[in-house]
Short mmCIF file of C-alpha atoms in Angstrom, two decimals:
data_model
loop_
_atom_site.label_atom_id
_atom_site.label_comp_id
_atom_site.label_asym_id
_atom_site.label_seq_id
_atom_site.Cartn_x
_atom_site.Cartn_y
_atom_site.Cartn_z
CA UNK A 1 14.05 -83.50 -25.79
CA UNK A 2 17.87 -83.50 -24.83
CA UNK A 3 18.48 -85.06 -22.00
CA UNK A 4 20.17 -82.90 -19.10
CA UNK A 5 23.05 -84.25 -17.58
CA UNK A 6 26.58 -84.92 -17.29
CA UNK A 7 27.29 -84.22 -21.17
CA UNK A 8 25.70 -80.53 -20.93
CA UNK A 9 27.99 -80.16 -17.27
CA UNK A 10 31.27 -80.92 -19.40
CA UNK A 11 29.96 -79.13 -22.16
CA UNK A 12 29.28 -75.79 -20.18
CA UNK A 13 32.77 -76.18 -18.69
CA UNK A 14 34.70 -77.13 -21.41
CA UNK A 15 33.58 -74.22 -23.49
CA UNK A 16 34.06 -71.40 -20.52
CA UNK A 17 37.64 -72.50 -19.66
CA UNK A 18 38.39 -72.70 -23.27
CA UNK A 19 37.40 -68.66 -23.67
CA UNK A 20 38.95 -68.12 -20.30
CA UNK A 21 42.06 -69.46 -21.10
CA UNK A 22 42.39 -66.74 -23.78
CA UNK A 23 42.64 -64.42 -21.26
CA UNK A 24 45.03 -66.32 -18.74
CA UNK A 25 47.85 -63.78 -18.79
CA UNK A 26 45.42 -61.16 -17.89
CA UNK A 27 44.88 -59.47 -14.21
CA UNK A 28 42.13 -61.32 -12.89
CA UNK A 29 41.64 -59.16 -9.49
CA UNK A 30 39.72 -56.93 -11.68
CA UNK A 31 35.95 -56.37 -11.03
CA UNK A 32 33.57 -59.09 -12.71
CA UNK A 33 31.16 -57.40 -14.68
CA UNK A 34 28.28 -56.20 -12.60
CA UNK A 35 29.43 -57.98 -9.74
CA UNK A 36 31.01 -56.87 -6.73
CA UNK A 37 33.41 -59.88 -7.01
CA UNK A 38 36.75 -59.92 -8.65
CA UNK A 39 37.21 -61.89 -11.90
CA UNK A 40 39.01 -64.81 -9.48
CA UNK A 41 36.84 -64.43 -6.69
CA UNK A 42 33.80 -65.19 -9.37
CA UNK A 43 36.06 -68.24 -10.54
CA UNK A 44 36.36 -69.50 -7.10
CA UNK A 45 32.47 -69.28 -6.79
CA UNK A 46 32.22 -71.54 -9.63
CA UNK A 47 34.26 -74.07 -8.45
CA UNK A 48 32.78 -73.85 -4.75
CA UNK A 49 28.83 -74.37 -6.74
CA UNK A 50 30.08 -77.33 -8.99
CA UNK A 51 31.30 -79.11 -5.80
CA UNK A 52 28.49 -78.31 -3.79
CA UNK A 53 26.27 -79.67 -6.18
CA UNK A 54 28.33 -82.79 -6.53
CA UNK A 55 28.08 -83.29 -2.89
CA UNK A 56 24.60 -82.98 -2.40
CA UNK A 57 24.15 -85.70 -5.16
CA UNK A 58 26.63 -87.88 -3.28
CA UNK A 59 25.30 -87.20 -0.21
CA UNK A 60 21.66 -86.49 -0.70
CA UNK A 61 20.58 -84.69 2.31
CA UNK A 62 17.04 -83.70 2.55
CA UNK A 63 16.76 -80.96 5.17
CA UNK A 64 20.12 -78.90 4.91
CA UNK A 65 22.28 -77.67 2.48
CA UNK A 66 25.97 -79.30 3.28
CA UNK A 67 28.66 -76.44 2.89
CA UNK A 68 31.32 -76.98 0.42
CA UNK A 69 33.08 -74.44 -0.29
CA UNK A 70 36.52 -74.28 -2.74
CA UNK A 71 39.31 -72.10 -1.66
CA UNK A 72 41.97 -70.59 -4.10
CA UNK A 73 44.27 -70.26 -1.77
CA UNK A 74 47.21 -72.24 -3.05
CA UNK A 75 46.30 -71.18 -7.04
CA UNK A 76 48.64 -68.81 -8.00
CA UNK A 77 48.14 -68.18 -11.72
CA UNK A 78 44.76 -67.92 -13.81
CA UNK A 79 45.47 -71.22 -15.15
CA UNK A 80 45.66 -72.90 -11.76
CA UNK A 81 41.95 -71.38 -11.24
CA UNK A 82 40.92 -73.04 -14.47
CA UNK A 83 42.23 -76.47 -13.84
CA UNK A 84 40.10 -76.30 -10.45
CA UNK A 85 36.96 -75.10 -12.41
CA UNK A 86 37.89 -78.19 -14.81
CA UNK A 87 38.38 -80.67 -12.08
CA UNK A 88 34.91 -79.71 -9.99
CA UNK A 89 33.01 -79.85 -12.79
CA UNK A 90 34.14 -83.48 -13.72
CA UNK A 91 32.77 -84.34 -10.17
CA UNK A 92 29.53 -82.72 -10.81
CA UNK A 93 29.25 -84.38 -14.31
CA UNK A 94 30.02 -87.86 -12.26
CA UNK A 95 27.63 -87.33 -9.61
CA UNK A 96 24.82 -86.50 -12.16
CA UNK A 97 25.67 -89.86 -14.37
CA UNK A 98 26.06 -92.08 -11.15
CA UNK A 99 22.74 -90.47 -9.27
CA UNK A 100 19.41 -92.62 -9.68
CA UNK A 101 16.93 -90.63 -11.43
CA UNK A 102 14.45 -90.79 -8.76
CA UNK A 103 16.88 -89.73 -6.22
CA UNK A 104 16.29 -85.86 -4.82
CA UNK A 105 18.43 -84.03 -2.30
CA UNK A 106 18.11 -80.64 -0.59
CA UNK A 107 17.92 -77.49 -2.34
CA UNK A 108 16.08 -73.80 -1.05
CA UNK A 109 14.78 -72.72 -4.02
CA UNK A 110 11.92 -72.98 -4.58
CA UNK A 111 10.35 -76.07 -3.20
CA UNK A 112 13.39 -77.46 -1.00
CA UNK A 113 14.97 -80.04 -3.58
CA UNK A 114 16.03 -80.93 -6.77
CA UNK A 115 16.95 -84.24 -8.75
CA UNK A 116 20.00 -84.95 -10.81
CA UNK A 117 18.36 -83.06 -13.89
CA UNK A 118 18.30 -80.03 -11.31
CA UNK A 119 21.31 -80.11 -9.95
CA UNK A 120 22.93 -80.41 -13.57
CA UNK A 121 20.78 -77.53 -14.71
CA UNK A 122 21.80 -75.37 -11.87
CA UNK A 123 25.51 -76.32 -12.34
CA UNK A 124 25.49 -75.05 -16.19
CA UNK A 125 23.60 -72.01 -15.41
CA UNK A 126 26.54 -71.25 -12.35
CA UNK A 127 28.88 -71.87 -15.39
CA UNK A 128 27.14 -69.74 -18.44
CA UNK A 129 26.30 -66.89 -16.29
CA UNK A 130 29.40 -66.48 -14.54
CA UNK A 131 31.70 -66.96 -17.30
CA UNK A 132 29.93 -63.98 -18.85
CA UNK A 133 30.79 -62.27 -15.60
CA UNK A 134 34.39 -62.96 -15.81
CA UNK A 135 34.49 -62.28 -19.34
CA UNK A 136 33.44 -58.78 -19.14
CA UNK A 137 35.84 -57.95 -16.47
CA UNK A 138 38.60 -59.24 -18.23
CA UNK A 139 37.15 -57.73 -21.67
CA UNK A 140 36.53 -60.53 -23.67
CA UNK A 141 33.96 -62.39 -26.14
CA UNK A 142 31.79 -65.40 -24.78
CA UNK A 143 28.35 -66.74 -25.95
CA UNK A 144 28.02 -70.35 -25.30
CA UNK A 145 25.71 -72.52 -27.27
CA UNK A 146 21.91 -71.54 -27.91
CA UNK A 147 21.14 -75.67 -26.89
CA UNK A 148 22.73 -75.03 -23.52
CA UNK A 149 20.81 -71.87 -22.79
CA UNK A 150 17.84 -73.55 -23.91
CA UNK A 151 18.22 -76.35 -21.50
CA UNK A 152 18.78 -74.52 -18.34
CA UNK A 153 15.58 -72.07 -19.52
CA UNK A 154 13.15 -75.08 -19.80
CA UNK A 155 14.11 -76.95 -17.21
CA UNK A 156 14.82 -74.05 -13.84
CA UNK A 157 13.48 -70.68 -15.37
CA UNK A 158 9.71 -72.34 -16.19
CA UNK A 159 8.28 -68.87 -15.48
CA UNK A 160 10.09 -66.99 -18.05
CA UNK A 161 8.83 -66.67 -21.61
CA UNK A 162 11.34 -67.37 -24.08
CA UNK A 163 12.21 -64.98 -26.69
CA UNK A 164 11.32 -65.71 -30.26
CA UNK A 165 13.61 -67.70 -32.22
CA UNK A 166 17.04 -69.21 -31.02
CA UNK A 167 18.39 -66.50 -29.18
CA UNK A 168 17.70 -68.46 -25.55
CA UNK A 169 21.35 -66.72 -24.31
CA UNK A 170 19.92 -63.36 -24.13
CA UNK A 171 16.74 -64.45 -22.66
CA UNK A 172 18.92 -66.20 -20.19
CA UNK A 173 20.79 -63.32 -19.36
CA UNK A 174 17.77 -61.02 -18.99
CA UNK A 175 16.11 -63.30 -16.66
CA UNK A 176 19.38 -63.32 -14.68
CA UNK A 177 19.69 -59.53 -14.17
CA UNK A 178 22.71 -59.10 -16.98
CA UNK A 179 20.95 -58.01 -19.87
CA UNK A 180 17.84 -56.06 -21.65
CA UNK A 181 15.06 -57.49 -23.85
CA UNK A 182 12.65 -55.43 -26.00
CA UNK A 183 9.62 -54.86 -24.12
CA UNK A 184 10.73 -56.39 -21.32
CA UNK A 185 11.63 -54.63 -17.79
CA UNK A 186 14.82 -54.84 -16.26
CA UNK A 187 15.12 -57.27 -13.57
CA UNK A 188 17.29 -56.65 -10.40
CA UNK A 189 16.47 -59.84 -8.41
CA UNK A 190 15.52 -63.02 -10.08
CA UNK A 191 15.54 -67.23 -8.85
CA UNK A 192 15.49 -70.33 -10.70
CA UNK A 193 12.64 -72.86 -10.12
CA UNK A 194 13.11 -76.46 -9.51
CA UNK A 195 10.31 -78.79 -10.25
CA UNK A 196 7.44 -79.15 -7.23
CA UNK A 197 7.38 -82.96 -5.85
CA UNK A 198 3.86 -83.85 -4.18
CA UNK A 199 4.62 -87.28 -2.15
CA UNK A 200 1.92 -89.68 -1.68
CA UNK A 201 1.86 -93.07 0.06
CA UNK A 202 3.17 -94.90 -3.10
CA UNK A 203 3.36 -92.31 -5.23
CA UNK A 204 4.99 -89.27 -5.88
CA UNK A 205 3.51 -86.27 -8.38
CA UNK A 206 6.48 -85.06 -9.79
CA UNK A 207 5.95 -81.32 -11.45
CA UNK A 208 6.71 -81.50 -15.32
CA UNK A 209 9.30 -78.96 -16.88
CA UNK A 210 8.76 -77.33 -19.90
CA UNK A 211 11.31 -79.71 -21.74
CA UNK A 212 9.70 -82.59 -20.56
CA UNK A 213 6.02 -81.16 -21.50
CA UNK A 214 7.28 -80.65 -24.91
CA UNK A 215 9.02 -83.67 -25.32
CA UNK A 216 5.34 -85.63 -23.89
CA UNK A 217 3.45 -83.81 -26.64
CA UNK A 218 5.73 -85.07 -29.38
CA UNK A 219 5.25 -88.34 -28.59
CA UNK A 220 8.45 -88.84 -26.09
CA UNK A 221 8.29 -89.93 -22.62
CA UNK A 222 9.42 -86.96 -21.18
CA UNK A 223 12.17 -88.39 -19.28
CA UNK A 224 10.33 -90.87 -17.06
CA UNK A 225 9.96 -94.64 -17.53
CA UNK A 226 6.46 -95.24 -18.37
CA UNK A 227 4.21 -98.48 -17.82
CA UNK A 228 3.00 -100.45 -20.93
CA UNK A 229 0.13 -98.43 -22.21
CA UNK A 230 1.74 -94.86 -21.17
CA UNK A 231 1.35 -92.48 -21.33
CA UNK A 232 -2.30 -92.09 -22.25
CA UNK A 233 -3.27 -89.39 -24.42
CA UNK A 234 -4.82 -87.16 -22.34
CA UNK A 235 -1.15 -87.05 -20.06
CA UNK A 236 0.08 -85.76 -23.94
CA UNK A 237 -2.91 -83.30 -24.12
CA UNK A 238 -2.16 -81.69 -21.09
CA UNK A 239 1.34 -81.83 -21.92
CA UNK A 240 0.42 -79.91 -24.61
CA UNK A 241 -1.17 -77.16 -22.37
CA UNK A 242 1.97 -76.49 -20.27
CA UNK A 243 3.60 -76.12 -23.65
CA UNK A 244 1.29 -73.16 -24.88
CA UNK A 245 1.11 -71.47 -20.97
CA UNK A 246 4.99 -71.48 -21.22
CA UNK A 247 5.40 -69.79 -24.79
CA UNK A 248 2.70 -67.10 -23.80
CA UNK A 249 4.60 -66.60 -20.44
CA UNK A 250 1.87 -67.61 -18.31
CA UNK A 251 2.88 -70.67 -17.04
CA UNK A 252 3.32 -71.11 -13.11
CA UNK A 253 5.01 -74.39 -12.59
CA UNK A 254 3.07 -75.66 -9.43
CA UNK A 255 0.00 -74.88 -11.18
CA UNK A 256 1.11 -77.34 -14.21
CA UNK A 257 1.04 -80.78 -14.88
CA UNK A 258 2.44 -83.91 -12.69
CA UNK A 259 3.29 -87.17 -13.61
CA UNK A 260 2.68 -89.94 -11.34
CA UNK A 261 5.41 -92.30 -10.10
CA UNK A 262 5.45 -95.32 -8.24
CA UNK A 263 7.50 -95.12 -5.49
CA UNK A 264 8.47 -99.24 -5.73
CA UNK A 265 9.87 -99.24 -9.00
CA UNK A 266 10.32 -95.71 -10.33
CA UNK A 267 7.98 -95.90 -13.28
CA UNK A 268 5.02 -93.55 -14.37
CA UNK A 269 1.29 -94.72 -14.34
CA UNK A 270 -0.71 -91.29 -15.26
CA UNK A 271 -0.43 -87.70 -15.39
CA UNK A 272 -2.84 -85.20 -13.24
CA UNK A 273 -2.48 -81.66 -12.76
CA UNK A 274 -4.25 -78.18 -12.86
CA UNK A 275 -5.82 -76.00 -16.00
CA UNK A 276 -3.90 -73.28 -14.60
CA UNK A 277 -3.36 -71.04 -11.53
CA UNK A 278 -6.49 -70.03 -9.03
CA UNK A 279 -8.54 -67.44 -10.54
CA UNK A 280 -9.94 -64.23 -8.59
CA UNK A 281 -12.44 -66.44 -6.70
CA UNK A 282 -9.40 -69.13 -5.35
CA UNK A 283 -10.91 -71.37 -7.67
CA UNK A 284 -8.49 -73.97 -9.42
CA UNK A 285 -9.69 -76.83 -11.99
CA UNK A 286 -8.01 -80.40 -11.84
CA UNK A 287 -7.91 -83.17 -14.28
CA UNK A 288 -6.09 -86.36 -14.57
CA UNK A 289 -5.69 -89.47 -15.88
CA UNK A 290 -3.82 -93.39 -15.88
CA UNK A 291 -2.30 -95.67 -18.45
CA UNK A 292 -5.13 -98.27 -19.01
CA UNK A 293 -2.95 -100.90 -17.14
CA UNK A 294 -2.38 -98.73 -13.88
CA UNK A 295 -6.18 -98.84 -13.52
CA UNK A 296 -8.26 -100.14 -10.79
CA UNK A 297 -4.88 -100.04 -8.03
CA UNK A 298 -6.55 -96.78 -6.15
CA UNK A 299 -3.43 -94.77 -7.81
CA UNK A 300 -5.88 -91.83 -8.76
CA UNK A 301 -7.55 -91.56 -5.75
CA UNK A 302 -4.17 -91.42 -3.69
CA UNK A 303 -2.94 -88.81 -5.78
CA UNK A 304 -5.88 -86.49 -6.62
CA UNK A 305 -6.01 -86.72 -2.41
CA UNK A 306 -2.41 -85.46 -2.17
CA UNK A 307 -2.39 -82.74 -4.98
CA UNK A 308 -5.97 -81.54 -3.35
CA UNK A 309 -4.57 -81.33 0.14
CA UNK A 310 -1.63 -79.67 -1.27
CA UNK A 311 -3.77 -76.85 -3.15
CA UNK A 312 -6.22 -76.16 -0.55
CA UNK A 313 -3.79 -75.85 2.27
CA UNK A 314 -2.82 -72.59 0.28
CA UNK A 315 -3.67 -69.35 0.79
CA UNK A 316 -4.72 -68.54 -2.85
CA UNK A 317 -7.02 -71.45 -3.05
CA UNK A 318 -10.80 -71.55 -1.64
CA UNK A 319 -11.91 -74.70 -3.76
CA UNK A 320 -11.00 -76.86 -6.55
CA UNK A 321 -13.21 -77.83 -9.52
CA UNK A 322 -13.39 -81.19 -11.44
CA UNK A 323 -15.01 -81.54 -14.79
CA UNK A 324 -16.28 -85.43 -15.28
CA UNK A 325 -17.77 -86.67 -18.34
CA UNK A 326 -21.81 -88.28 -17.35
CA UNK A 327 -20.63 -91.57 -18.83
CA UNK A 328 -17.23 -91.78 -16.84
CA UNK A 329 -18.34 -93.99 -13.67
CA UNK A 330 -14.64 -94.49 -12.63
CA UNK A 331 -13.55 -91.11 -12.55
CA UNK A 332 -17.10 -89.98 -10.72
CA UNK A 333 -15.94 -92.96 -8.07
CA UNK A 334 -12.37 -91.02 -7.53
CA UNK A 335 -13.43 -87.81 -6.93
CA UNK A 336 -16.23 -88.79 -4.56
CA UNK A 337 -13.65 -90.64 -2.56
CA UNK A 338 -11.61 -88.10 -2.55
CA UNK A 339 -14.59 -85.65 -1.17
CA UNK A 340 -15.66 -84.01 -4.53
CA UNK A 341 -19.49 -83.51 -4.38
CA UNK A 342 -21.26 -82.97 -6.84
CA UNK A 343 -22.95 -79.29 -7.64
CA UNK A 344 -24.54 -79.23 -11.31
CA UNK A 345 -24.00 -80.09 -15.01
CA UNK A 346 -21.47 -78.24 -17.19
CA UNK A 347 -23.48 -77.82 -19.92
CA UNK A 348 -27.16 -77.75 -20.83
CA UNK A 349 -27.34 -81.30 -22.18
CA UNK A 350 -25.83 -82.93 -19.05
CA UNK A 351 -23.25 -84.48 -20.71
CA UNK A 352 -20.68 -83.19 -18.29
CA UNK A 353 -20.98 -83.09 -14.24
CA UNK A 354 -19.31 -80.26 -12.51
CA UNK A 355 -17.92 -81.26 -8.69
CA UNK A 356 -16.15 -79.07 -6.57
CA UNK A 357 -13.86 -79.40 -3.25
CA UNK A 358 -13.71 -76.80 -0.59
CA UNK A 359 -10.93 -76.68 2.23
#
């Protein structure tokens, strides 16, 4: 998995500026593509977003968006505008590189926070998409690297099925209402999705993006720092389910997989999550595992209690289901402590027990 960080921000900005400098002699007070803004106003918006994201990571507010806005009042030429975009891009890249991996700051969509990777991805998306808008307005060609587009899609568009093959740019344009894809209806509204984080006492349950899931499935770390012996094979298998759902276009981020991260040292101890979104009866199935060196500390109980409370507080969930092997006494004790009750066997041989938790 390629990390989403300062390098990607710099790559996006440098590519955008290089493309737009070829049109620095044109009138930038024309409409930018499908936007209502002019090309000049759109460049101002890019710079404002970049410095705003840098400010969020620097100050790390948790309850509101700190207002930053760049004004181009003293910029006379398109070259002046591009220098501001370059500078604000450098500020965001620096902020991403110096922000701890576990730190989060406020962003409204959709779960009211983002980490450094999320802000980097949003910054890259703003640069790529609005450079496209400006390029359309100025009548010049622009197409960013496919890898950058894939980085954005697999981190903040986890609900968007990618097109087969390398054409991630066309998928990103379609996902933001800027293009068409065969077999898909045009979009008029859209938004990206940062990963959900559910807090617990000693842990945070951090939603796994398709990019992280693909890396875990391939034998990587998913971008997490694991304790000795982690991740357990069950975590890798669950990550594979996320990848398959994403590729099929049915992945719903909040109903996927979470990695359990200790607050005290930022190290991952296990995985937990859902087997999919709630069915028509409002039933959602849960699963979990821990690295062997993390067992016996109550982490699974704490995490399952927090995740279950989050799920049962929703209107679309009536009850939770868990399936546990008959011989797995530790797991049976975990779900019993959380409040699940045994309701029968899954198979005729009685090798697996079914447990339910209702709100």
